[in-house]
Coordinates of C-alpha atoms and ligand atoms in Angstrom, one line a residue:
M1 CA 24.1 14.4 30.3
L2 CA 21.0 13.2 27.9
N3 CA 22.4 13.7 24.2
S4 CA 19.7 15.2 22.1
L5 CA 20.2 13.8 17.7
R6 CA 16.7 14.8 15.8
T7 CA 16.1 12.4 13.1
Q8 CA 13.1 11.8 10.3
V9 CA 12.5 8.4 10.8
G10 CA 14.2 6.2 14.4
I11 CA 14.7 2.6 13.3
I12 CA 15.1 -0.3 15.5
G13 CA 17.0 -3.1 14.3
A14 CA 20.3 -3.2 11.9
G15 CA 18.3 -6.8 10.7
P16 CA 16.9 -6.9 7.4
A17 CA 14.2 -5.0 7.7
G18 CA 16.1 -1.9 9.5
L19 CA 18.8 -2.0 6.8
V20 CA 16.8 -2.6 3.8
L21 CA 14.7 0.1 5.7
S22 CA 17.1 2.6 6.2
H23 CA 19.0 2.4 2.6
L24 CA 16.0 2.3 0.5
L25 CA 14.9 6.4 2.7
Y26 CA 18.8 7.3 2.1
L27 CA 18.0 6.9 -1.4
H28 CA 14.7 8.4 -1.0
G29 CA 16.1 11.4 0.7
I30 CA 14.9 10.9 3.7
D31 CA 16.7 10.4 7.1
S32 CA 17.3 8.5 9.1
V33 CA 19.2 6.4 12.0
V34 CA 19.4 2.8 12.9
V35 CA 20.1 1.8 16.3
E36 CA 21.1 -1.9 17.1
N37 CA 21.6 -4.0 20.5
R38 CA 24.3 -6.2 19.1
S39 CA 27.8 -5.7 17.2
R40 CA 27.9 -5.1 13.8
Q41 CA 29.9 -8.8 13.1
Y42 CA 27.5 -10.1 15.3
V43 CA 24.5 -9.0 13.0
E44 CA 27.9 -10.5 10.3
E45 CA 27.6 -13.6 11.6
R46 CA 24.2 -14.0 12.3
V47 CA 23.8 -17.9 9.7
R48 CA 19.7 -17.6 9.7
A49 CA 17.4 -17.4 6.2
G50 CA 19.1 -18.3 2.6
V51 CA 16.5 -17.9 -0.2
L52 CA 15.3 -14.6 -1.7
E53 CA 12.6 -14.5 -3.8
Q54 CA 13.0 -12.8 -7.9
G55 CA 11.9 -9.2 -6.2
T56 CA 13.9 -9.5 -3.1
A57 CA 17.0 -9.8 -5.2
D58 CA 15.7 -7.4 -8.0
L59 CA 15.6 -4.3 -4.9
L60 CA 19.0 -4.6 -4.0
V61 CA 20.3 -5.1 -7.9
E62 CA 17.8 -1.9 -8.0
M63 CA 19.3 -0.3 -4.4
G64 CA 23.0 -0.2 -5.5
V65 CA 23.5 -3.2 -2.7
G66 CA 23.9 -6.9 -5.6
E67 CA 27.1 -6.2 -7.2
R68 CA 28.2 -9.5 -4.6
M69 CA 24.9 -10.7 -4.4
K70 CA 24.0 -11.2 -8.6
R71 CA 28.3 -12.6 -8.4
E72 CA 28.5 -14.8 -6.1
G73 CA 24.6 -15.6 -5.2
L74 CA 23.4 -19.2 -6.8
L75 CA 20.5 -18.7 -9.9
H76 CA 18.2 -21.5 -9.2
S77 CA 15.3 -22.0 -11.1
G78 CA 13.5 -24.7 -9.5
I79 CA 13.1 -26.9 -6.5
E80 CA 12.8 -30.6 -5.9
L81 CA 10.0 -32.4 -3.6
R82 CA 10.9 -35.6 -2.9
F83 CA 8.4 -38.6 -1.4
G84 CA 8.4 -42.4 -2.0
G85 CA 12.1 -42.1 -2.8
R86 CA 11.5 -40.2 -6.1
G87 CA 12.4 -36.8 -6.9
H88 CA 9.7 -34.2 -8.7
R89 CA 11.2 -31.1 -9.8
I90 CA 8.8 -27.6 -9.8
D91 CA 10.4 -25.5 -12.7
F92 CA 9.8 -22.2 -11.5
Q93 CA 10.9 -20.9 -14.8
D94 CA 8.0 -22.5 -16.8
L95 CA 5.3 -22.1 -14.3
T96 CA 6.2 -18.3 -14.0
G97 CA 7.4 -16.6 -17.3
G98 CA 11.0 -17.1 -15.9
K99 CA 11.1 -15.7 -12.4
G100 CA 13.4 -17.8 -10.0
I101 CA 15.4 -17.8 -6.8
T102 CA 18.8 -16.7 -5.7
I103 CA 20.2 -18.7 -2.8
Y104 CA 22.8 -16.1 -1.3
A105 CA 22.6 -15.8 2.8
Q106 CA 20.9 -13.5 4.9
H107 CA 24.1 -12.5 6.9
E108 CA 26.0 -11.8 3.6
V109 CA 22.8 -9.6 2.6
L110 CA 24.0 -8.0 6.0
K111 CA 27.4 -6.9 4.8
D112 CA 26.5 -5.8 1.4
L113 CA 23.9 -3.0 3.4
N114 CA 26.1 -2.3 6.5
N115 CA 28.6 -1.5 3.7
A116 CA 27.1 0.7 1.5
R117 CA 25.4 2.7 4.6
A118 CA 28.7 3.2 5.5
A119 CA 29.6 4.8 1.9
T120 CA 26.3 6.4 2.0
G121 CA 27.1 8.1 5.1
G122 CA 24.5 6.5 7.2
Q123 CA 23.9 6.3 10.9
V124 CA 23.2 3.6 12.3
Y125 CA 24.8 2.0 16.1
F126 CA 25.7 -1.1 16.8
E127 CA 25.6 -2.3 20.7
V128 CA 23.2 0.1 22.1
E129 CA 21.6 -0.8 25.2
D130 CA 17.7 0.0 27.0
V131 CA 16.5 1.0 23.9
S132 CA 13.2 2.0 24.7
V133 CA 10.7 4.7 22.6
H134 CA 8.0 7.4 24.0
D135 CA 5.0 9.8 22.7
I136 CA 5.1 6.9 19.9
D137 CA 0.9 8.6 19.3
R138 CA 2.2 12.5 19.6
P139 CA 4.1 14.3 16.7
R140 CA 7.2 13.9 17.3
P141 CA 8.0 10.4 19.1
K142 CA 11.1 9.5 20.9
V143 CA 13.7 6.7 20.7
R144 CA 15.6 6.6 24.2
Y145 CA 18.7 4.4 24.4
R146 CA 22.5 4.2 26.1
K147 CA 25.8 3.5 24.3
D148 CA 29.5 3.6 26.1
G149 CA 27.6 4.5 29.2
N150 CA 25.7 7.8 27.8
S151 CA 22.3 8.4 27.2
H152 CA 20.9 9.6 23.9
E153 CA 17.8 11.1 22.7
L154 CA 16.2 10.5 19.3
D155 CA 13.9 12.9 18.3
C156 CA 11.6 11.8 15.4
D157 CA 8.7 12.0 13.0
F158 CA 8.0 8.3 12.7
I159 CA 9.4 5.1 14.1
A160 CA 10.2 1.7 12.6
G161 CA 9.5 -1.6 15.1
C162 CA 12.2 -3.0 12.8
D163 CA 13.2 -5.5 16.4
G164 CA 12.4 -8.7 15.5
F165 CA 10.4 -11.1 17.0
H166 CA 11.8 -10.3 20.6
G167 CA 12.3 -6.9 20.0
I168 CA 10.4 -3.8 22.9
C169 CA 8.3 -2.0 20.0
R170 CA 5.7 -4.5 19.5
P171 CA 5.2 -4.4 23.9
S172 CA 5.2 -0.9 23.5
I173 CA 1.8 -0.4 21.7
P174 CA -1.0 -0.7 24.8
S175 CA -1.9 -4.3 24.3
A176 CA -5.6 -3.8 24.3
V177 CA -5.2 -2.1 20.4
L178 CA -3.3 -5.0 19.4
T179 CA -4.6 -8.5 17.7
E180 CA -2.3 -11.7 17.6
Y181 CA -3.2 -14.3 15.5
E182 CA -0.4 -17.3 16.7
R183 CA 0.1 -21.6 15.5
V184 CA 2.7 -23.1 17.2
Y185 CA 3.6 -26.6 15.4
P186 CA 4.4 -29.5 17.0
F187 CA 8.0 -29.8 16.1
G188 CA 10.9 -28.0 15.4
W189 CA 13.9 -28.2 12.7
L190 CA 17.7 -29.2 13.0
G191 CA 19.5 -27.9 11.4
I192 CA 23.9 -27.9 10.4
L193 CA 25.5 -25.9 8.5
A194 CA 28.5 -28.0 6.2
E195 CA 31.4 -27.5 4.6
A196 CA 29.7 -30.3 1.8
P197 CA 29.5 -29.4 -2.1
P198 CA 25.9 -29.6 -2.4
S199 CA 24.2 -32.7 -3.3
S200 CA 21.6 -31.1 -5.6
H201 CA 22.2 -28.3 -7.4
E202 CA 18.9 -26.7 -6.2
L203 CA 17.1 -27.6 -3.1
I204 CA 15.3 -30.6 -2.2
Y205 CA 11.7 -30.6 0.3
T206 CA 11.6 -34.4 2.1
Y207 CA 8.4 -36.2 2.9
H208 CA 9.9 -38.9 4.7
D209 CA 7.9 -41.5 6.7
R210 CA 10.6 -41.0 9.5
G211 CA 9.7 -36.6 9.3
F212 CA 10.5 -34.2 6.9
A213 CA 14.5 -33.2 6.0
L214 CA 15.5 -30.7 3.3
L215 CA 18.7 -30.2 1.7
S216 CA 19.9 -26.6 0.9
M217 CA 23.1 -24.4 0.4
R218 CA 24.9 -21.5 0.5
T219 CA 27.5 -21.3 -1.8
P220 CA 29.3 -24.2 -4.2
R221 CA 31.5 -25.3 -1.3
I222 CA 28.8 -25.0 1.9
S223 CA 25.1 -27.0 2.5
R224 CA 22.5 -25.9 4.9
L225 CA 20.6 -29.4 5.4
Y226 CA 17.2 -29.7 8.0
L227 CA 15.8 -32.3 10.1
Q228 CA 12.1 -32.6 11.7
C229 CA 12.6 -32.8 14.9
K230 CA 10.9 -32.1 18.5
P231 CA 10.2 -29.2 19.7
D232 CA 12.4 -29.1 22.4
E233 CA 14.8 -31.3 20.6
D234 CA 18.4 -31.8 22.9
I235 CA 21.0 -30.7 20.2
A236 CA 23.2 -32.7 22.5
Q237 CA 21.7 -36.1 22.0
W238 CA 22.9 -35.7 18.1
S239 CA 26.9 -36.1 17.2
D240 CA 27.6 -35.4 13.9
Q241 CA 27.3 -38.8 12.9
K242 CA 24.0 -39.5 14.7
I243 CA 22.4 -36.4 12.3
W244 CA 24.7 -37.4 8.7
Q245 CA 22.8 -41.4 9.2
E246 CA 19.1 -39.5 9.2
L247 CA 20.0 -37.4 6.5
Q248 CA 21.4 -40.6 4.6
L249 CA 17.3 -42.4 5.6
R250 CA 15.2 -39.6 5.0
L251 CA 16.9 -38.0 1.8
A252 CA 17.7 -41.0 0.7
A253 CA 17.2 -41.9 -3.3
D254 CA 17.9 -44.2 -6.1
G255 CA 20.8 -43.6 -8.1
W256 CA 21.7 -40.4 -6.0
K257 CA 24.4 -39.9 -2.6
L258 CA 24.5 -37.2 0.1
T259 CA 28.1 -36.1 -0.1
E260 CA 28.9 -35.5 4.1
G261 CA 31.3 -33.3 5.2
L262 CA 32.9 -31.2 8.9
V263 CA 29.5 -29.8 10.2
L264 CA 30.9 -26.0 11.2
Q265 CA 27.7 -25.3 13.1
K266 CA 24.4 -26.8 13.7
G267 CA 21.0 -26.2 16.6
V268 CA 17.3 -26.6 16.6
T269 CA 15.0 -23.5 15.9
G270 CA 11.2 -23.6 16.8
M271 CA 8.3 -23.5 14.2
R272 CA 5.4 -20.8 14.4
S273 CA 3.3 -18.4 13.1
F274 CA 2.5 -15.2 14.5
V275 CA 0.5 -12.3 13.1
V276 CA -0.4 -8.8 15.1
E277 CA -2.8 -6.8 13.9
P278 CA -2.5 -4.0 13.5
M279 CA 1.6 -3.3 12.3
Q280 CA 1.1 0.5 13.1
Y281 CA -0.4 2.6 16.0
G282 CA 0.0 6.1 15.8
R283 CA 3.4 7.4 14.4
L284 CA 5.2 4.1 15.3
F285 CA 5.1 1.2 12.4
L286 CA 6.4 -2.4 12.8
A287 CA 8.1 -4.3 10.0
G288 CA 9.0 -7.7 9.6
D289 CA 9.6 -10.2 12.7
S290 CA 8.5 -7.6 15.4
A291 CA 5.0 -8.2 13.0
H292 CA 4.7 -12.3 11.7
I293 CA 6.8 -14.6 12.2
V294 CA 6.4 -17.8 9.3
P295 CA 7.5 -21.4 9.9
P296 CA 11.0 -21.3 7.2
T297 CA 9.7 -24.0 5.5
G298 CA 8.4 -21.7 2.6
A299 CA 11.9 -19.4 2.9
K300 CA 9.5 -16.5 4.0
G301 CA 10.4 -14.8 6.9
L302 CA 13.5 -12.7 5.0
N303 CA 11.5 -12.0 2.4
L304 CA 8.0 -10.7 3.5
A305 CA 11.1 -8.2 5.9
V306 CA 11.9 -6.3 2.5
A307 CA 8.3 -6.7 1.3
D308 CA 6.5 -4.4 4.1
V309 CA 9.5 -1.8 4.2
Q310 CA 9.4 -1.7 1.0
I311 CA 6.1 -0.3 1.4
L312 CA 6.9 1.5 4.1
A313 CA 9.2 3.3 2.8
R314 CA 7.4 4.3 0.3
S315 CA 4.4 5.5 2.2
L316 CA 7.3 7.7 3.9
K317 CA 8.2 9.2 1.2
R318 CA 4.9 10.2 -0.3
F319 CA 4.3 12.6 3.4
Y320 CA 7.7 13.7 2.9
D321 CA 7.1 14.6 -0.9
T322 CA 3.1 15.6 -1.0
G323 CA 2.5 16.0 3.2
R324 CA -0.3 13.1 2.3
R325 CA -0.5 10.9 4.7
D326 CA -3.5 8.1 2.8
L327 CA -0.4 5.8 2.2
L328 CA 1.2 5.5 5.9
D329 CA -2.6 5.3 7.5
S330 CA -2.9 1.9 4.9
Y331 CA 0.1 0.9 5.4
S332 CA -1.4 -2.1 8.2
E333 CA -3.2 -3.0 6.2
V334 CA -1.8 -3.1 3.3
C335 CA 0.8 -4.9 4.6
L336 CA -1.6 -7.8 5.8
R337 CA -3.0 -8.8 2.7
R338 CA 0.6 -10.2 1.2
V339 CA 1.3 -11.1 5.3
W340 CA -1.3 -12.8 5.2
K341 CA -1.4 -14.9 2.2
V342 CA 2.4 -15.8 3.1
Q343 CA 1.4 -17.2 6.4
R344 CA -1.4 -19.2 4.8
F345 CA 2.0 -20.4 2.0
S346 CA 3.8 -21.3 4.7
W347 CA 1.5 -23.4 6.5
W348 CA 0.4 -25.7 3.7
M349 CA 4.3 -26.0 2.8
T350 CA 4.3 -26.8 5.8
S351 CA 1.1 -28.7 6.4
M352 CA 1.8 -30.8 3.5
L353 CA 5.6 -31.8 4.1
H354 CA 5.9 -32.9 7.9
R355 CA 4.2 -35.6 9.8
F356 CA 2.6 -34.3 13.2
P357 CA 2.3 -36.1 16.7
D358 CA -1.6 -36.9 16.5
E359 CA -1.7 -37.7 12.4
N360 CA -3.9 -41.1 11.3
S361 CA -3.2 -43.5 8.4
F362 CA -5.9 -41.3 6.6
D363 CA -3.7 -37.8 7.0
Q364 CA -0.6 -39.8 5.8
R365 CA -2.6 -40.9 2.7
R366 CA -4.1 -37.5 1.9
Q367 CA -0.9 -35.3 2.1
L368 CA 1.0 -37.5 -0.5
A369 CA -2.1 -37.1 -2.4
E370 CA -1.5 -33.9 -1.6
L371 CA 2.4 -33.9 -3.1
D372 CA 1.6 -36.5 -6.1
Y373 CA -1.5 -33.9 -7.5
V374 CA 1.0 -31.2 -6.6
T375 CA 3.8 -32.6 -9.0
G376 CA 1.5 -34.0 -11.6
S377 CA -0.9 -31.0 -11.9
R378 CA -0.1 -27.9 -14.0
A379 CA -2.6 -26.1 -12.5
A380 CA -1.4 -27.0 -9.2
A381 CA 2.7 -26.4 -9.5
T382 CA 2.2 -23.4 -10.1
T383 CA 0.1 -22.0 -7.1
L384 CA 3.1 -23.8 -5.3
A385 CA 5.9 -21.4 -7.8
E386 CA 4.0 -18.0 -7.8
N387 CA 3.9 -17.8 -4.1
Y388 CA 7.7 -19.5 -3.8
V389 CA 9.5 -17.3 -5.7
G390 CA 7.4 -14.4 -4.2
L391 CA 3.8 -12.5 -4.8
P392 CA 4.2 -9.5 -6.8
M393 CA 4.0 -6.5 -5.2
E394 CA 0.6 -4.2 -4.9
Ligands
FAD1 C1 16.9 -18.5 14.1 C2 16.6 -18.2 12.9 C3 16.9 -19.2 12.2 C4 16.2 -18.8 10.9 N1 16.3 -19.2 10.0 C5 15.7 -19.4 8.5 C6 15.8 -19.3 7.1 O1 16.1 -20.8 7.7 N2 15.0 -20.0 6.1 C7 14.2 -18.2 6.2 O2 13.6 -18.1 5.2 N3 13.7 -17.6 7.5 C8 14.9 -18.0 8.4 N4 14.4 -17.1 9.3 C9 13.9 -16.1 9.4 C10 14.6 -14.8 9.1 O3 15.7 -15.0 9.2 C11 13.6 -14.2 9.8 O4 12.5 -13.6 8.9 C12 14.3 -12.1 9.3 O5 15.9 -12.1 9.9 C13 13.3 -10.7 9.5 O6 14.3 -9.7 10.1 P1 13.9 -8.5 10.7 O7 14.6 -7.5 10.1 O8 12.7 -8.4 11.1 O9 14.3 -9.3 11.5 P2 15.6 -9.8 12.7 O10 16.4 -10.3 11.1 O11 14.9 -10.7 14.0 O12 16.0 -8.4 13.3 C14 15.9 -7.8 14.3 C15 16.9 -6.8 14.8 O13 16.7 -6.5 15.9 C16 18.1 -6.4 17.0 N5 16.8 -6.3 18.4 C17 16.5 -6.8 19.2 N6 15.2 -6.1 20.3 C18 16.5 -4.9 19.8 C19 16.3 -4.2 20.9 N7 15.4 -4.0 22.3 N8 17.2 -2.3 20.4 C20 17.9 -3.0 19.5 N9 17.5 -3.6 18.2 C21 17.2 -4.7 18.4 C22 18.0 -7.6 17.2 O14 19.2 -7.6 17.2 C23 18.0 -7.7 15.5 O15 19.2 -7.4 14.5 C24 15.6 -17.8 11.3 C25 15.0 -16.7 11.0 C26 15.7 -17.3 12.9 C27 15.7 -16.6 13.9

């Protein structure tokens, strides 16, 4: 038997894009249903990003889901770039007129959003199976899925594809309509989550002969650390001791000590830049990782997903308030302007800070000159700072 359900916006995926969109629509008085193939617990424990741009943090507060973030999140007003064994601070607050970033883990943001959705009667269905979209180029598109052995059909005005890079929405658009732009990097990141108080108050991005390293954190007791590695690095070859040794070597600086601790989680992530154009087809709108991927060096993936759905929510509100489709029609164009600027920044940070297998001594000297310039020129430091804290929304 097929159970039918009616909603204004069907949302596929309960990651940052899907849940922020669903709650923004609720605040605009627009009905939505979210379907997610993982369990709520899985989504709320999946360790991913942790840097919120100023605009993302402000939005969460405006949406009424920022209370815990304000209490538990760590406000940072700069980062350190470390090379040649010396640290150089980029002071965001000074360079951007008072802006900064908030360190608050993605899965904590998702817990807050899920709680807010549950408290306001939001319809978010976890552990659904066989999700598919239909009639996306017709006035009443459909989402079909199975839950607890039953088949369901969601009759919608619009569908938001917030289902990440491996989701089903992007492949549902006829391939002739889409153009993909991609760069795969010849390295990955070996990341650990460790029970160790962060050895620095702010993030440290390190350029080193042995490869890039990043010291980051999630809470005052939990550090998040990364090492540049091969894209297909076998994590089994990396004992905890070997990881700490390598981090000690790459992050070393005069008079500074890296505190070690119990490794709680470790894994290897590949690095790619990817954009699909356009981000809409008929009544299906792609948002977040389903439309684009950035290498994590600029800490932008989550923030870009949130920016997309802010634009989408605004466009849907205009449609339901006035019947005008102008903002919906320009959704892809407006998003892509920001997406490409963020792609450029993420590529630039990645290119400046990593060792490339095919590089020569000229490339290395050029990277060091770039770091010297960025940390020595107020104009150059400002371009890094304004991108890192987040470009303004159009
Ligand atoms: C392993 C990993 C580590 C990362 N680490 C960092 C980091 O350290 N720093 C950083 O800045 N960024 C990081 N990112 C990027 C950042 O987390 C993403 O950009 C962000 O999650 C994008 O949000 P989203 O909502 O677009 O997609 P997602 O968070 O991927 O959410 C998509 C959701 O859709 C669901 N879904 C997928 N297919 C279906 C389907 N067929 N039906 C129903 N639901 C479906 C998924 O289960 C998921 O919950 C990382 C990403 C990954 C994958």
